[in-house]
Short mmCIF file of C-alpha atoms in Angstrom, two decimals:
data_model
loop_
_atom_site.label_atom_id
_atom_site.label_comp_id
_atom_site.label_asym_id
_atom_site.label_seq_id
_atom_site.Cartn_x
_atom_site.Cartn_y
_atom_site.Cartn_z
CA MET A 1 0.02 0.01 -0.04
CA LYS A 2 1.28 3.41 -0.90
CA LYS A 3 1.94 6.15 1.55
CA GLY A 4 -0.56 8.47 -0.01
CA GLU A 5 -3.16 5.80 0.24
CA ILE A 6 -2.50 5.22 3.88
CA ASP A 7 -2.75 8.95 4.56
CA ALA A 8 -6.10 9.05 2.54
CA ASP A 9 -7.48 6.15 4.55
CA LYS A 10 -6.71 7.89 7.76
CA ILE A 11 -8.64 10.86 6.62
CA VAL A 12 -11.63 8.61 5.58
CA ILE A 13 -11.58 6.99 8.99
CA LYS A 14 -11.67 10.37 10.58
CA GLU A 15 -14.54 11.32 8.41
CA ILE A 16 -16.38 8.06 9.23
CA TYR A 17 -15.88 8.86 12.97
CA LYS A 18 -17.05 12.39 12.74
CA GLY A 19 -20.17 11.27 10.82
CA LEU A 20 -21.09 8.47 13.24
CA GLU A 21 -20.53 10.86 16.08
CA SER A 22 -23.15 13.26 14.54
CA ILE A 23 -25.53 10.31 14.53
CA ASP A 24 -24.95 9.85 18.32
CA LYS A 25 -25.52 13.54 18.99
CA THR A 26 -28.58 13.82 16.78
CA TYR A 27 -30.49 10.68 17.70
CA GLN A 28 -31.23 11.03 21.43
CA VAL A 29 -32.93 8.05 22.83
CA ASP A 30 -35.85 8.88 25.21
CA SER A 31 -35.45 7.65 28.74
CA ILE A 32 -37.81 4.76 29.27
CA ASP A 33 -39.39 4.04 32.68
CA ILE A 34 -37.87 1.11 34.43
CA LYS A 35 -41.32 -0.38 34.99
CA TRP A 36 -41.57 -0.85 31.29
CA PHE A 37 -38.37 -2.85 31.26
CA ALA A 38 -39.44 -4.83 34.28
CA GLN A 39 -42.79 -5.63 32.58
CA LEU A 40 -41.00 -6.75 29.42
CA VAL A 41 -38.77 -9.10 31.40
CA GLU A 42 -41.57 -10.49 33.51
CA ASN A 43 -43.59 -11.26 30.28
CA GLU A 44 -40.68 -12.85 28.56
CA GLN A 45 -39.83 -14.98 31.64
CA ALA A 46 -43.51 -16.20 31.80
CA LEU A 47 -43.37 -17.07 28.07
CA LEU A 48 -40.11 -18.92 28.43
CA LYS A 49 -41.38 -20.92 31.36
CA LYS A 50 -44.40 -21.96 29.36
CA LYS A 51 -42.16 -22.84 26.35
CA PHE A 52 -39.92 -24.87 28.52
CA ARG A 53 -42.77 -26.96 29.96
CA ARG A 54 -44.15 -27.50 26.51
CA ASP A 55 -40.79 -28.64 25.11
CA LEU A 56 -40.17 -30.88 28.10
CA LEU A 57 -43.60 -32.62 27.48
CA ALA A 58 -42.89 -32.96 23.85
CA PHE A 59 -39.40 -34.43 24.62
CA LEU A 60 -40.77 -36.90 27.07
CA LEU A 61 -43.55 -38.05 24.75
CA ILE A 62 -41.10 -38.47 21.85
CA ALA A 63 -38.62 -40.29 24.10
CA LEU A 64 -41.42 -42.63 25.27
CA PHE A 65 -42.50 -43.43 21.67
CA ILE A 66 -38.94 -44.06 20.52
CA LEU A 67 -38.14 -46.30 23.48
CA SER A 68 -41.48 -48.23 23.06
CA MET A 69 -40.67 -48.74 19.33
CA VAL A 70 -37.11 -49.97 20.08
CA PHE A 71 -38.39 -52.44 22.78
CA ILE A 72 -41.22 -53.66 20.56
CA THR A 73 -38.92 -54.14 17.54
CA LEU A 74 -36.21 -55.88 19.81
CA LEU A 75 -38.73 -58.26 21.36
CA GLU A 76 -40.95 -58.98 18.40
CA ALA A 77 -38.61 -58.72 15.23
CA PRO A 78 -34.94 -58.99 16.43
CA ILE A 79 -33.59 -59.29 12.80
CA LEU A 80 -35.27 -55.99 11.85
CA PHE A 81 -33.86 -54.43 15.01
CA ILE A 82 -30.26 -55.41 14.04
CA ILE A 83 -30.82 -54.14 10.40
CA CYS A 84 -31.98 -50.86 11.68
CA GLN A 85 -28.99 -50.58 14.01
CA VAL A 86 -26.53 -51.28 11.15
CA ILE A 87 -28.21 -48.78 8.85
CA LEU A 88 -28.29 -45.97 11.45
CA THR A 89 -24.65 -46.57 12.34
CA ILE A 90 -23.74 -45.89 8.75
CA VAL A 91 -26.38 -43.12 8.01
CA ILE A 92 -25.95 -40.85 11.05
CA PRO A 93 -22.19 -40.11 10.56
CA ILE A 94 -22.80 -39.31 6.88
CA ILE A 95 -25.66 -36.90 7.83
CA ALA A 96 -23.50 -35.30 10.53
CA TYR A 97 -20.50 -34.88 8.13
CA TYR A 98 -22.84 -33.38 5.55
CA LEU A 99 -24.32 -30.87 8.03
CA GLN A 100 -21.02 -29.83 9.41
CA GLN A 101 -19.80 -29.09 5.88
CA HIS A 102 -22.90 -27.11 5.05
CA LYS A 103 -22.47 -25.08 8.28
CA GLN A 104 -18.82 -24.31 7.42
CA ARG A 105 -19.77 -23.23 3.92
CA VAL A 106 -22.47 -20.80 5.33
CA VAL A 107 -20.03 -19.31 7.82
CA HIS A 108 -17.45 -18.89 5.13
CA GLN A 109 -19.89 -17.10 2.80
CA MET B 6 -36.09 -4.08 46.98
CA LEU B 7 -35.04 -1.36 44.51
CA ILE B 8 -31.53 -1.00 43.15
CA ARG B 9 -30.02 1.43 40.74
CA ILE B 10 -26.73 1.90 39.12
CA THR B 11 -25.42 5.36 38.18
CA THR B 12 -24.25 6.09 34.64
CA SER B 13 -21.26 8.11 35.56
CA THR B 14 -19.41 5.97 38.07
CA LYS B 15 -21.09 2.57 37.38
CA LYS B 16 -21.46 2.26 41.16
CA THR B 17 -24.74 1.58 42.74
CA VAL B 18 -26.77 3.92 44.70
CA PRO B 19 -29.79 3.28 46.93
CA LEU B 20 -33.19 4.65 46.06
CA ASN B 21 -35.19 4.01 49.26
CA GLN B 22 -34.74 2.45 52.60
CA GLY B 23 -33.71 -1.22 52.54
CA GLU B 24 -31.98 -0.98 49.17
CA MET B 25 -28.58 -2.55 48.31
CA TYR B 26 -25.59 -1.32 46.64
CA LEU B 27 -25.04 -3.23 43.47
CA GLY B 28 -22.62 -3.09 40.60
CA GLU B 29 -22.92 -4.51 37.02
CA LYS B 30 -21.52 -7.91 38.03
CA ASP B 31 -23.90 -8.26 40.82
CA LEU B 32 -26.84 -7.29 38.76
CA ILE B 33 -25.92 -9.87 36.13
CA GLU B 34 -25.57 -12.52 38.79
CA ARG B 35 -29.09 -11.66 39.98
CA ALA B 36 -30.36 -11.47 36.46
CA LYS B 37 -29.04 -15.05 35.91
CA ARG B 38 -31.03 -16.21 38.94
CA GLY B 39 -34.18 -14.71 37.29
CA ASP B 40 -34.48 -11.38 39.06
CA SER B 41 -36.60 -9.18 36.77
CA GLU B 42 -35.61 -6.04 38.53
CA ALA B 43 -31.93 -6.63 38.02
CA PHE B 44 -32.59 -7.30 34.31
CA ALA B 45 -34.67 -4.19 34.03
CA LEU B 46 -31.80 -2.01 35.53
CA LEU B 47 -29.40 -3.53 33.19
CA PHE B 48 -31.40 -2.89 30.10
CA LYS B 49 -32.30 0.69 31.33
CA GLU B 50 -28.51 1.36 31.62
CA ASN B 51 -27.72 -0.02 28.22
CA TYR B 52 -30.79 0.73 26.19
CA SER B 53 -29.52 4.07 24.74
CA PHE B 54 -26.12 2.68 23.88
CA LEU B 55 -27.70 -0.27 22.19
CA VAL B 56 -30.33 1.77 20.10
CA LYS B 57 -27.56 4.16 18.97
CA TYR B 58 -25.31 1.31 17.92
CA LEU B 59 -28.13 -0.23 16.04
CA ILE B 60 -28.98 3.12 14.19
CA LYS B 61 -25.26 3.23 13.11
CA VAL B 62 -25.17 -0.31 11.93
CA THR B 63 -28.61 -0.53 10.13
CA MET B 64 -28.80 3.11 9.16
CA LYS B 65 -32.40 2.73 9.69
CA PRO B 66 -33.53 4.52 12.86
CA ASP B 67 -37.02 2.94 12.68
CA VAL B 68 -35.61 -0.55 12.61
CA ALA B 69 -33.15 0.10 15.40
CA GLU B 70 -35.73 0.32 18.31
CA ASP B 71 -37.51 -2.92 17.17
CA LEU B 72 -34.19 -4.70 17.01
CA ALA B 73 -33.22 -3.40 20.48
CA GLN B 74 -36.28 -4.95 21.88
CA GLU B 75 -35.67 -8.22 20.08
CA THR B 76 -32.20 -8.11 21.58
CA MET B 77 -33.37 -7.59 25.12
CA ILE B 78 -35.77 -10.65 24.72
CA LYS B 79 -32.89 -12.71 23.36
CA CYS B 80 -30.77 -11.63 26.23
CA ILE B 81 -33.29 -12.80 28.86
CA GLU B 82 -33.24 -16.16 27.14
CA LYS B 83 -29.50 -16.44 26.84
CA ILE B 84 -28.38 -14.70 30.10
CA LYS B 85 -26.98 -17.91 31.55
CA LEU B 86 -24.60 -18.22 28.65
CA TYR B 87 -22.98 -14.96 29.49
CA ASN B 88 -19.56 -15.65 30.95
CA GLY B 89 -18.49 -12.16 31.89
CA LYS B 90 -15.32 -12.13 29.60
CA SER B 91 -16.58 -9.08 27.70
CA LYS B 92 -18.49 -6.14 29.00
CA PHE B 93 -22.24 -6.60 29.21
CA SER B 94 -22.78 -3.83 26.61
CA SER B 95 -20.42 -5.69 24.22
CA TRP B 96 -22.32 -8.92 24.75
CA LEU B 97 -25.63 -6.97 24.00
CA ILE B 98 -24.40 -5.63 20.76
CA THR B 99 -22.97 -9.07 19.69
CA ILE B 100 -26.46 -10.41 20.20
CA ALA B 101 -28.04 -7.34 18.32
CA THR B 102 -25.51 -7.70 15.39
CA ASN B 103 -26.34 -11.33 14.97
CA LEU B 104 -30.04 -10.80 15.16
CA TYR B 105 -29.69 -8.13 12.49
CA ILE B 106 -27.60 -10.41 10.17
CA ASP B 107 -30.13 -13.13 10.66
CA SER B 108 -33.01 -10.93 9.80
CA LEU B 109 -31.23 -9.87 6.61
CA ARG B 110 -30.67 -13.48 5.71
CA ARG B 111 -34.40 -14.36 6.36
CA LYS B 112 -35.68 -11.42 4.43
CA LYS B 113 -33.59 -12.47 1.36
CA ARG B 114 -35.14 -9.71 -0.69
CA GLU B 115 -32.59 -6.85 -0.04
CA THR B 116 -33.63 -3.35 0.54
CA SER B 117 -33.70 -1.63 -2.77
CA TRP B 118 -31.02 1.04 -3.41
CA LYS B 119 -33.74 3.63 -3.89
CA ASN B 120 -35.32 2.92 -0.55
CA GLN B 121 -31.84 2.99 1.18
CA GLU B 122 -31.26 6.34 -0.57
CA ARG B 123 -34.52 7.66 0.87
CA VAL B 124 -33.68 6.51 4.40
CA LEU B 125 -30.24 8.23 4.12
CA GLN B 126 -31.77 11.40 2.78
CA LYS B 127 -34.03 11.46 5.87
CA MET B 128 -31.13 10.86 8.20
CA LYS B 129 -29.26 13.63 6.49
CA TRP B 130 -32.03 16.09 6.83
CA ARG B 131 -32.50 15.15 10.54
CA ILE B 132 -28.79 15.41 11.30
CA GLU B 133 -28.45 18.83 9.47
CA SER B 134 -31.49 20.18 11.34
CA HIS B 135 -29.65 19.34 14.63
CA ASN B 136 -26.81 21.66 13.44
CA GLU B 137 -24.47 18.53 12.98
CA ASP B 138 -22.39 17.87 9.89
CA TRP B 139 -23.53 15.26 7.54
CA ASN B 140 -20.49 14.15 5.54
CA ASP B 141 -20.32 12.11 2.34
CA ALA B 142 -18.37 9.36 4.12
CA LEU B 143 -21.51 8.65 6.06
CA LYS B 144 -23.60 8.42 2.85
CA VAL B 145 -21.16 5.95 1.32
CA LEU B 146 -20.92 3.98 4.54
CA GLY B 147 -24.76 3.65 4.46
CA ASN B 148 -24.58 2.25 0.94
CA LEU B 149 -21.90 -0.46 1.88
CA PRO B 150 -22.93 -4.06 2.18
CA GLU B 151 -24.14 -4.59 5.91
CA GLU B 152 -21.51 -7.00 6.81
CA MET B 153 -18.83 -4.62 5.70
CA ARG B 154 -20.50 -1.62 7.50
CA ILE B 155 -20.78 -3.60 10.82
CA SER B 156 -17.12 -4.34 10.79
CA VAL B 157 -16.10 -0.78 9.99
CA VAL B 158 -18.35 0.72 12.70
CA LEU B 159 -17.11 -1.74 15.35
CA LYS B 160 -13.51 -1.18 14.44
CA HIS B 161 -13.33 2.60 13.72
CA TYR B 162 -16.03 3.96 16.00
CA TYR B 163 -16.21 1.58 18.93
CA GLY B 164 -12.53 0.57 18.77
CA TYR B 165 -12.85 -3.16 19.13
CA SER B 166 -9.82 -5.14 17.97
CA TYR B 167 -9.93 -7.48 14.96
CA LEU B 168 -9.96 -10.55 17.36
CA GLU B 169 -13.00 -9.15 19.32
CA ILE B 170 -14.86 -8.41 16.09
CA SER B 171 -14.11 -11.97 14.77
CA GLU B 172 -15.49 -13.46 18.00
CA MET B 173 -18.64 -11.10 18.01
CA LEU B 174 -19.43 -12.06 14.41
CA GLY B 175 -18.24 -15.75 14.63
CA ILE B 176 -16.04 -15.32 11.58
CA ALA B 177 -12.30 -15.54 10.91
CA GLN B 178 -9.96 -12.67 11.81
CA GLY B 179 -8.75 -12.51 8.26
CA THR B 180 -12.27 -12.11 6.95
CA VAL B 181 -12.80 -9.16 9.38
CA LYS B 182 -9.54 -7.59 8.25
CA SER B 183 -10.48 -7.72 4.61
CA ARG B 184 -14.02 -6.62 5.14
CA ILE B 185 -12.76 -3.55 6.96
CA HIS B 186 -10.07 -2.85 4.38
CA ASN B 187 -12.33 -3.29 1.50
CA GLY B 188 -14.86 -0.99 3.23
CA ILE B 189 -12.32 1.74 3.71
CA VAL B 190 -11.09 1.45 0.22
CA ALA B 191 -14.54 1.57 -1.22
CA ILE B 192 -15.46 4.69 0.81
CA ARG B 193 -12.11 6.37 -0.24
CA LYS B 194 -12.65 5.61 -3.90
CA GLU B 195 -16.22 6.79 -3.82
CA LEU B 196 -15.16 10.06 -2.13
CA THR B 197 -12.36 10.62 -4.60
CA ARG B 198 -14.85 10.08 -7.44
CA ASP B 199 -17.17 12.52 -5.95
CA GLU B 200 -14.36 15.20 -5.67
CA GLU B 201 -13.45 14.70 -9.21
CA ARG B 202 -17.13 15.27 -10.40
#
């Protein structure tokens, strides 16, 4: 990088700073009553509690369903159980690898 | 029990009888335990900083307040993940920035150039009516891609290091450096072109 360009960049950075400072001075944010914030927090906490209970219930029901299916398959059709185990052992790492690669691509973009 | 922190010293002062002296760290600890008053105090203290940051980053004052509220809601949800390594205000703007980037990704349809120009014209008018200087660098900054603008604002206005910005945005340090460099070069070139006209 040439010296002239470095100096020009310093001037640009100063200009950007001045411009952004003028935004800070112009846009004065009104002081909001603390009760408003407290109300917002209480509402959100109530919603989160409700969501947690709902998610926990869904998790328990799904877990119960999966375990029931596993035990039924194991006891009633052991060969099908073994085939499922083998397929899942191969498929799950492939899906995990694909998702990881996809995530890295998105972050890079 | 009511508690309040002062803006100037960041020390706590009592409001009424039976109140406690609490600093930001204590407020965060209490907020982590679900104390809504502690949360409210933290938000009140940082609200103005957060909104002003979002105005600079989005260049859309109307969007900034909505995003600030979304940020506070996210903060209530994620407070247990805050490890105290960075300042609370830095953590807030990290959440705000990521929410903004997510909202841009979700929308997909980008704000049209004409629309952005209109918003910038409005900002220019407002800044000048407050007897402040509107400079062309700000106009060019407003037209930069969001990711570039965010990095430039964090580095050259708030003074965060490349490492801090990379952690805030969840990207490589090299990417941050190139975004900032390209942003500055783009602004410089645009300003030079304007001068030549």
